[in-house]
Amino acid sequence: MPKMTVITLLTAALAAFAPAAAQAEEIKENPLQSIVGKPDKAGHLSVNGIDYYYEIRGKGEPLLLLHGGLGLIEMYGENLKTLQEKRQVIGVDLQGHGRTPLGNRPIDIPAIGADMAALVSQLGYDQVDVLGYSFGGGVALQMAAQAPDKVRRLVIASAPFARNGFFPEMLPQQASVSGAMADMMKETPMYKSYAAVAPDVSQFPKLLDAMGAAMREDYDASDAVAKLSMPVMLIYGDSDMIRPEHMVEFYQKLGGGLRDAGWMRENMSKNRLAILPGLTHYETFAAPALVSTALPFLDGETGAQSWAGQVSGN
């Protein structure tokens, strides 16, 4: 199987703290930190049977950052560096990914979403902003739906609310993911990133089996979308693996895109939809446009001035 085909189908899947339960650990160097540097604090927390690895970086308003399928915290690259200069970033390696062991539980996005709400509570945060990409975007959606009091603002990047949001040709590719392709992935960035930090690299085939099983399940999280009470921003690439019609449907489910906003923004939705030009699913997480688009929203800024304001000079 060509390398890009493997990458395509696999990427698709996808402030104070430190109470006694969150013991910090020695921070070890790894090759992936050459861009983002070492975190300020790191450790493991056991949540519902999963031993999650977390990192804390920077100062400011807390932002929970969730990576994509077969990724890890550092996959955001320069974007992580930018975020930690402006926010206190809480990065988590999700179940079976990076430095977090797979455990004995199936990979289930609603369950991982519940884990994230418990994890930020154990770290001592009353409320956080959340940014999740792809697999992490699905987790972010479920976390916010199940624990809306824990999420101030939510950004979901390159993730559908239902399995039919993917282009149809992606579904059989997702369904074919299994541990049988582990050897052919040895030269991919997913495996190399995993091998650089995983506590047991031999678990990689089991991770592929678990992710494949999760991707073969049909789902529709419309009920979860209906529970999102906080401001939400959806971000996609204009060449994403998510159908454009689905992006719009997602936004409409949030109450946006249903009517003109009005001269004085009187009909303006609190939620936002951004479609970034020239980006695919496999580039959005590392594109500077992701952060430059998400941060003003997370900071509660619009950056817009009305025509009347321009004319009056206000």
GROMACS .gro file of C-alpha atoms in nm:
model
  314
    1MET     CA    1   0.000   0.000   0.000
    2PRO     CA    2   0.149   0.344  -0.089
    3LYS     CA    3   0.257   0.553   0.206
    4MET     CA    4   0.013   0.839   0.136
    5THR     CA    5  -0.278   0.594   0.122
    6VAL     CA    6  -0.184   0.468   0.467
    7ILE     CA    7  -0.155   0.824   0.598
    8THR     CA    8  -0.488   0.918   0.440
    9LEU     CA    9  -0.695   0.640   0.590
   10LEU     CA   10  -0.533   0.660   0.932
   11THR     CA   11  -0.545   1.033   0.981
   12ALA     CA   12  -0.919   1.016   0.904
   13ALA     CA   13  -1.007   0.866   1.238
   14LEU     CA   14  -0.938   1.062   1.379
   15ALA     CA   15  -0.446   2.895   3.674
   16ALA     CA   16  -0.327   2.682   3.942
   17PHE     CA   17  -0.320   2.307   3.968
   18ALA     CA   18  -0.128   2.010   4.114
   19PRO     CA   19  -0.342   1.850   4.382
   20ALA     CA   20  -0.204   1.536   4.543
   21ALA     CA   21  -0.353   1.310   4.275
   22ALA     CA   22  -0.152   1.479   3.999
   23GLN     CA   23   0.207   1.403   4.089
   24ALA     CA   24   0.455   1.560   3.849
   25GLU     CA   25   0.716   1.338   3.687
   26GLU     CA   26   1.064   1.390   3.557
   27ILE     CA   27   1.039   1.544   3.212
   28LYS     CA   28   1.243   1.345   2.963
   29GLU     CA   29   1.381   1.479   2.637
   30ASN     CA   30   1.252   1.334   2.311
   31PRO     CA   31   1.318   1.423   1.947
   32LEU     CA   32   0.970   1.570   1.902
   33GLN     CA   33   1.048   1.852   2.147
   34SER     CA   34   1.303   2.014   1.915
   35ILE     CA   35   1.037   2.262   1.796
   36VAL     CA   36   0.817   2.312   2.101
   37GLY     CA   37   1.068   2.260   2.383
   38LYS     CA   38   1.015   2.080   2.712
   39PRO     CA   39   0.689   2.132   2.903
   40ASP     CA   40   0.681   2.316   3.234
   41LYS     CA   41   0.526   2.015   3.404
   42ALA     CA   42   0.431   1.664   3.298
   43GLY     CA   43   0.288   1.352   3.454
   44HIS     CA   44   0.034   1.071   3.439
   45LEU     CA   45  -0.318   1.062   3.581
   46SER     CA   46  -0.530   0.750   3.608
   47VAL     CA   47  -0.885   0.822   3.488
   48ASN     CA   48  -1.142   0.545   3.452
   49GLY     CA   49  -0.875   0.281   3.406
   50ILE     CA   50  -0.661   0.476   3.155
   51ASP     CA   51  -0.321   0.613   3.262
   52TYR     CA   52  -0.326   0.944   3.073
   53TYR     CA   53  -0.007   1.137   3.008
   54TYR     CA   54  -0.046   1.516   3.032
   55GLU     CA   55   0.174   1.823   2.996
   56ILE     CA   56   0.138   2.180   3.113
   57ARG     CA   57   0.297   2.456   2.906
   58GLY     CA   58   0.295   2.834   2.940
   59LYS     CA   59   0.087   3.077   3.144
   60GLY     CA   60  -0.250   3.241   3.102
   61GLU     CA   61  -0.605   3.121   3.050
   62PRO     CA   62  -0.613   2.738   3.043
   63LEU     CA   63  -0.657   2.566   2.706
   64LEU     CA   64  -0.701   2.190   2.676
   65LEU     CA   65  -0.539   2.080   2.348
   66LEU     CA   66  -0.642   1.744   2.199
   67HIS     CA   67  -0.455   1.583   1.909
   68GLY     CA   68  -0.573   1.377   1.612
   69GLY     CA   69  -0.586   1.003   1.557
   70LEU     CA   70  -0.246   0.829   1.574
   71GLY     CA   71  -0.093   1.159   1.682
   72LEU     CA   72   0.023   1.302   2.012
   73ILE     CA   73   0.060   1.640   2.183
   74GLU     CA   74   0.361   1.750   1.978
   75MET     CA   75   0.193   1.692   1.640
   76TYR     CA   76   0.075   2.056   1.651
   77GLY     CA   77   0.438   2.163   1.604
   78GLU     CA   78   0.484   2.540   1.573
   79ASN     CA   79   0.118   2.589   1.659
   80LEU     CA   80   0.182   2.440   2.002
   81LYS     CA   81   0.472   2.679   2.046
   82THR     CA   82   0.249   2.974   1.952
   83LEU     CA   83  -0.032   2.864   2.182
   84GLN     CA   84   0.192   2.816   2.486
   85GLU     CA   85   0.322   3.173   2.444
   86LYS     CA   86  -0.034   3.303   2.488
   87ARG     CA   87  -0.213   3.043   2.701
   88GLN     CA   88  -0.152   2.780   2.966
   89VAL     CA   89  -0.180   2.475   2.742
   90ILE     CA   90  -0.287   2.142   2.890
   91GLY     CA   91  -0.182   1.880   2.638
   92VAL     CA   92  -0.299   1.520   2.672
   93ASP     CA   93  -0.191   1.207   2.487
   94LEU     CA   94  -0.527   1.036   2.431
   95GLN     CA   95  -0.598   0.669   2.506
   96GLY     CA   96  -0.339   0.442   2.344
   97HIS     CA   97  -0.156   0.735   2.184
   98GLY     CA   98   0.189   0.872   2.257
   99ARG     CA   99   0.283   0.813   2.620
  100THR     CA  100  -0.065   0.696   2.726
  101PRO     CA  101  -0.104   0.314   2.729
  102LEU     CA  102  -0.401   0.161   2.550
  103GLY     CA  103  -0.530  -0.019   2.857
  104ASN     CA  104  -0.800  -0.286   2.846
  105ARG     CA  105  -1.087  -0.065   2.735
  106PRO     CA  106  -1.205  -0.020   2.374
  107ILE     CA  107  -1.143   0.320   2.219
  108ASP     CA  108  -1.475   0.497   2.258
  109ILE     CA  109  -1.497   0.871   2.189
  110PRO     CA  110  -1.780   0.950   2.437
  111ALA     CA  111  -1.591   0.763   2.711
  112ILE     CA  112  -1.268   0.951   2.634
  113GLY     CA  113  -1.465   1.276   2.640
  114ALA     CA  114  -1.584   1.192   2.991
  115ASP     CA  115  -1.224   1.111   3.086
  116MET     CA  116  -1.109   1.458   2.975
  117ALA     CA  117  -1.366   1.630   3.196
  118ALA     CA  118  -1.247   1.422   3.492
  119LEU     CA  119  -0.882   1.483   3.408
  120VAL     CA  120  -0.905   1.864   3.406
  121SER     CA  121  -1.093   1.846   3.737
  122GLN     CA  122  -0.818   1.630   3.887
  123LEU     CA  123  -0.564   1.887   3.768
  124GLY     CA  124  -0.755   2.152   3.961
  125TYR     CA  125  -0.921   2.346   3.679
  126ASP     CA  126  -1.280   2.462   3.725
  127GLN     CA  127  -1.318   2.551   3.358
  128VAL     CA  128  -1.104   2.542   3.044
  129ASP     CA  129  -1.122   2.633   2.679
  130VAL     CA  130  -1.086   2.331   2.449
  131LEU     CA  131  -0.937   2.290   2.102
  132GLY     CA  132  -0.952   1.945   1.943
  133TYR     CA  133  -0.850   1.829   1.597
  134SER     CA  134  -1.005   1.533   1.409
  135PHE     CA  135  -1.020   1.242   1.659
  136GLY     CA  136  -0.949   1.500   1.930
  137GLY     CA  137  -1.229   1.717   1.793
  138GLY     CA  138  -1.474   1.432   1.847
  139VAL     CA  139  -1.343   1.390   2.202
  140ALA     CA  140  -1.376   1.766   2.261
  141LEU     CA  141  -1.738   1.757   2.140
  142GLN     CA  142  -1.824   1.474   2.377
  143MET     CA  143  -1.645   1.635   2.671
  144ALA     CA  144  -1.832   1.964   2.620
  145ALA     CA  145  -2.168   1.790   2.577
  146GLN     CA  146  -2.128   1.578   2.890
  147ALA     CA  147  -1.969   1.843   3.112
  148PRO     CA  148  -2.070   2.184   2.973
  149ASP     CA  149  -1.980   2.354   3.299
  150LYS     CA  150  -1.615   2.256   3.244
  151VAL     CA  151  -1.584   2.415   2.897
  152ARG     CA  152  -1.588   2.791   2.848
  153ARG     CA  153  -1.528   2.799   2.472
  154LEU     CA  154  -1.490   2.512   2.227
  155VAL     CA  155  -1.306   2.482   1.895
  156ILE     CA  156  -1.362   2.169   1.686
  157ALA     CA  157  -1.123   2.136   1.392
  158SER     CA  158  -1.162   1.895   1.099
  159ALA     CA  159  -1.411   1.665   1.273
  160PRO     CA  160  -1.764   1.565   1.165
  161PHE     CA  161  -2.054   1.515   1.405
  162ALA     CA  162  -2.154   1.193   1.225
  163ARG     CA  163  -1.973   0.923   1.031
  164ASN     CA  164  -2.155   1.017   0.710
  165GLY     CA  165  -1.978   1.352   0.724
  166PHE     CA  166  -1.673   1.196   0.561
  167PHE     CA  167  -1.651   1.168   0.183
  168PRO     CA  168  -1.791   0.822   0.095
  169GLU     CA  169  -1.460   0.689  -0.036
  170MET     CA  170  -1.304   0.737   0.307
  171LEU     CA  171  -1.533   0.488   0.482
  172PRO     CA  172  -1.395   0.163   0.335
  173GLN     CA  173  -1.042   0.291   0.392
  174GLN     CA  174  -1.121   0.359   0.757
  175ALA     CA  175  -1.284   0.017   0.789
  176SER     CA  176  -0.963  -0.152   0.668
  177VAL     CA  177  -0.744  -0.019   0.949
  178SER     CA  178  -0.594  -0.300   1.158
  179GLY     CA  179  -0.276  -0.420   1.320
  180ALA     CA  180  -0.192  -0.609   1.000
  181MET     CA  181  -0.063  -0.284   0.848
  182ALA     CA  182   0.179  -0.207   1.134
  183ASP     CA  183   0.492  -0.317   0.948
  184MET     CA  184   0.415  -0.112   0.638
  185MET     CA  185   0.373   0.196   0.858
  186LYS     CA  186   0.727   0.190   0.997
  187GLU     CA  187   0.833   0.487   0.781
  188THR     CA  188   0.523   0.701   0.843
  189PRO     CA  189   0.523   1.003   1.078
  190MET     CA  190   0.251   0.836   1.286
  191TYR     CA  191   0.468   0.536   1.373
  192LYS     CA  192   0.788   0.737   1.413
  193SER     CA  193   0.618   0.979   1.653
  194TYR     CA  194   0.468   0.691   1.850
  195ALA     CA  195   0.797   0.501   1.866
  196ALA     CA  196   0.980   0.809   1.997
  197VAL     CA  197   0.775   0.826   2.318
  198ALA     CA  198   0.552   0.518   2.367
  199PRO     CA  199   0.613   0.317   2.686
  200ASP     CA  200   0.579  -0.007   2.486
  201VAL     CA  201   0.629   0.025   2.110
  202SER     CA  202   0.514  -0.335   2.058
  203GLN     CA  203   0.159  -0.215   2.137
  204PHE     CA  204   0.132  -0.026   1.806
  205PRO     CA  205  -0.052  -0.308   1.622
  206LYS     CA  206  -0.304  -0.324   1.909
  207LEU     CA  207  -0.358   0.051   1.879
  208LEU     CA  208  -0.430   0.009   1.507
  209ASP     CA  209  -0.675  -0.272   1.584
  210ALA     CA  210  -0.849  -0.057   1.845
  211MET     CA  211  -0.869   0.247   1.617
  212GLY     CA  212  -0.994   0.034   1.328
  213ALA     CA  213  -1.269  -0.112   1.545
  214ALA     CA  214  -1.373   0.237   1.652
  215MET     CA  215  -1.380   0.364   1.293
  216ARG     CA  216  -1.597   0.076   1.175
  217GLU     CA  217  -1.873   0.180   1.416
  218ASP     CA  218  -2.146   0.403   1.274
  219TYR     CA  219  -2.227   0.709   1.483
  220ASP     CA  220  -2.427   1.030   1.488
  221ALA     CA  221  -2.356   1.275   1.769
  222SER     CA  222  -2.646   1.511   1.692
  223ASP     CA  223  -2.776   1.466   2.047
  224ALA     CA  224  -2.439   1.575   2.183
  225VAL     CA  225  -2.430   1.879   1.952
  226ALA     CA  226  -2.770   1.985   2.089
  227LYS     CA  227  -2.621   1.995   2.440
  228LEU     CA  228  -2.345   2.243   2.355
  229SER     CA  229  -2.434   2.557   2.549
  230MET     CA  230  -2.099   2.734   2.521
  231PRO     CA  231  -1.974   2.933   2.217
  232VAL     CA  232  -1.842   2.691   1.954
  233MET     CA  233  -1.618   2.744   1.653
  234LEU     CA  234  -1.590   2.490   1.373
  235ILE     CA  235  -1.274   2.502   1.160
  236TYR     CA  236  -1.209   2.304   0.840
  237GLY     CA  237  -0.979   2.312   0.542
  238ASP     CA  238  -1.152   2.384   0.212
  239SER     CA  239  -1.005   2.054   0.087
  240ASP     CA  240  -1.078   1.860   0.406
  241MET     CA  241  -1.200   1.499   0.411
  242ILE     CA  242  -1.528   1.631   0.555
  243ARG     CA  243  -1.798   1.708   0.299
  244PRO     CA  244  -1.869   2.085   0.275
  245GLU     CA  245  -2.242   2.016   0.308
  246HIS     CA  246  -2.171   1.845   0.640
  247MET     CA  247  -1.969   2.142   0.766
  248VAL     CA  248  -2.267   2.369   0.696
  249GLU     CA  249  -2.511   2.122   0.852
  250PHE     CA  250  -2.296   2.109   1.166
  251TYR     CA  251  -2.295   2.489   1.184
  252GLN     CA  252  -2.671   2.502   1.134
  253LYS     CA  253  -2.722   2.253   1.415
  254LEU     CA  254  -2.542   2.507   1.634
  255GLY     CA  255  -2.785   2.779   1.525
  256GLY     CA  256  -2.557   2.948   1.273
  257GLY     CA  257  -2.606   3.001   0.901
  258LEU     CA  258  -2.986   3.008   0.926
  259ARG     CA  259  -3.049   3.375   0.840
  260ASP     CA  260  -2.878   3.705   0.768
  261ALA     CA  261  -2.702   3.843   1.077
  262GLY     CA  262  -2.862   4.185   1.036
  263TRP     CA  263  -2.731   4.539   0.998
  264MET     CA  264  -2.645   4.565   1.368
  265ARG     CA  265  -2.554   4.196   1.406
  266GLU     CA  266  -2.884   4.151   1.588
  267ASN     CA  267  -2.932   3.801   1.444
  268MET     CA  268  -2.568   3.700   1.481
  269SER     CA  269  -2.504   3.351   1.615
  270LYS     CA  270  -2.261   3.318   1.905
  271ASN     CA  271  -2.103   3.028   1.716
  272ARG     CA  272  -1.862   3.047   1.423
  273LEU     CA  273  -1.769   2.853   1.110
  274ALA     CA  274  -1.429   2.896   0.945
  275ILE     CA  275  -1.321   2.727   0.622
  276LEU     CA  276  -0.951   2.783   0.566
  277PRO     CA  277  -0.835   2.810   0.204
  278GLY     CA  278  -0.583   2.575   0.052
  279LEU     CA  279  -0.572   2.325   0.338
  280THR     CA  280  -0.636   1.952   0.351
  281HIS     CA  281  -0.721   1.737   0.652
  282TYR     CA  282  -0.356   1.640   0.681
  283GLU     CA  283  -0.231   1.999   0.707
  284THR     CA  284  -0.488   2.186   0.915
  285PHE     CA  285  -0.348   2.093   1.257
  286ALA     CA  286  -0.003   2.236   1.172
  287ALA     CA  287  -0.117   2.536   0.968
  288PRO     CA  288  -0.060   2.877   1.132
  289ALA     CA  289  -0.409   2.974   1.012
  290LEU     CA  290  -0.559   2.731   1.264
  291VAL     CA  291  -0.425   2.926   1.560
  292SER     CA  292  -0.472   3.272   1.408
  293THR     CA  293  -0.836   3.180   1.346
  294ALA     CA  294  -0.906   3.005   1.676
  295LEU     CA  295  -0.732   3.236   1.925
  296PRO     CA  296  -0.945   3.550   1.873
  297PHE     CA  297  -1.257   3.337   1.916
  298LEU     CA  298  -1.116   3.173   2.230
  299ASP     CA  299  -1.029   3.518   2.364
  300GLY     CA  300  -1.384   3.643   2.300
  301GLU     CA  301  -1.276   3.890   2.030
  302THR     CA  302  -1.449   3.953   1.696
  303GLY     CA  303  -1.194   4.170   1.517
  304ALA     CA  304  -1.480   4.317   1.313
  305GLN     CA  305  -1.581   4.679   1.273
  306SER     CA  306  -1.914   4.783   1.124
  307TRP     CA  307  -1.943   5.012   0.823
  308ALA     CA  308  -2.111   5.268   1.050
  309GLY     CA  309  -1.818   5.241   1.290
  310GLN     CA  310  -1.571   5.304   1.009
  311VAL     CA  311  -1.756   5.610   0.888
  312SER     CA  312  -1.793   5.758   1.237
  313GLY     CA  313  -1.433   5.673   1.327
  314ASN     CA  314  -1.539   5.464   1.630
   0.00000   0.00000   0.00000
